[in-house]
Coordinates of C-alpha atoms in Angstrom, one line a residue:
M1 CA 28.4 -145.5 60.1
N2 CA 27.2 -149.1 59.7
L3 CA 23.9 -150.4 58.3
Q4 CA 22.3 -150.7 61.8
E5 CA 23.3 -147.2 62.8
F6 CA 21.9 -145.9 59.5
E7 CA 18.6 -147.8 60.0
S8 CA 18.3 -146.5 63.6
Q9 CA 18.9 -142.9 62.7
T10 CA 16.6 -143.1 59.7
R11 CA 13.8 -144.6 61.8
S12 CA 14.4 -142.0 64.6
N13 CA 14.2 -139.2 62.1
I14 CA 11.1 -140.6 60.3
E15 CA 9.4 -141.0 63.8
R16 CA 10.3 -137.5 64.6
A17 CA 9.0 -136.1 61.3
L18 CA 5.7 -138.0 61.8
T19 CA 5.2 -136.7 65.3
Q20 CA 5.8 -133.2 64.2
L21 CA 3.2 -133.7 61.3
Q22 CA 0.7 -135.1 63.7
T23 CA 1.2 -132.2 66.1
A24 CA 0.8 -129.7 63.2
T25 CA -2.4 -131.4 62.2
L26 CA -3.8 -131.2 65.6
L27 CA -2.8 -127.5 66.0
L28 CA -4.4 -126.8 62.6
S29 CA -7.7 -128.5 63.6
A30 CA -7.7 -126.4 66.8
L31 CA -7.1 -123.2 64.8
E32 CA -9.9 -124.0 62.4
I33 CA -12.3 -124.4 65.4
Q34 CA -11.0 -121.2 66.9
I35 CA -11.5 -119.4 63.5
L36 CA -15.0 -120.7 63.3
D37 CA -15.8 -119.6 66.8
S38 CA -14.4 -116.1 66.0
G39 CA -16.6 -115.9 63.0
D40 CA -19.7 -116.7 65.0
T41 CA -18.7 -114.1 67.5
V42 CA -18.3 -111.6 64.8
K43 CA -21.6 -112.6 63.3
N44 CA -23.4 -112.2 66.7
L45 CA -21.8 -108.9 67.3
S46 CA -22.9 -107.6 63.9
L47 CA -26.5 -108.7 64.6
T48 CA -26.4 -107.0 68.0
I49 CA -25.2 -103.8 66.4
E50 CA -27.8 -104.0 63.6
Q51 CA -30.6 -104.5 66.2
F52 CA -29.3 -101.6 68.3
I53 CA -29.2 -99.2 65.4
D54 CA -32.5 -100.3 64.2
A55 CA -34.1 -99.7 67.6
H56 CA -32.5 -96.3 67.9
Q57 CA -33.5 -95.2 64.4
D58 CA -37.1 -96.2 65.2
R59 CA -37.0 -94.0 68.4
A60 CA -35.4 -91.1 66.5
S61 CA -38.1 -91.0 63.9
L62 CA -40.8 -90.8 66.5

């Protein structure tokens, strides 16, 4: 392997590694958004359940 081949392979591997890191960063950002959305959904579900229980407890006590 001569110097040019070494440089070419090194650049290629660095570019590939950077592309993989960029892809991982984008996937992580998408995952964080999905986790936040899931948290909001669970929060809304919890509120709905609490309201349902409160409404039925009020009716049961009448």
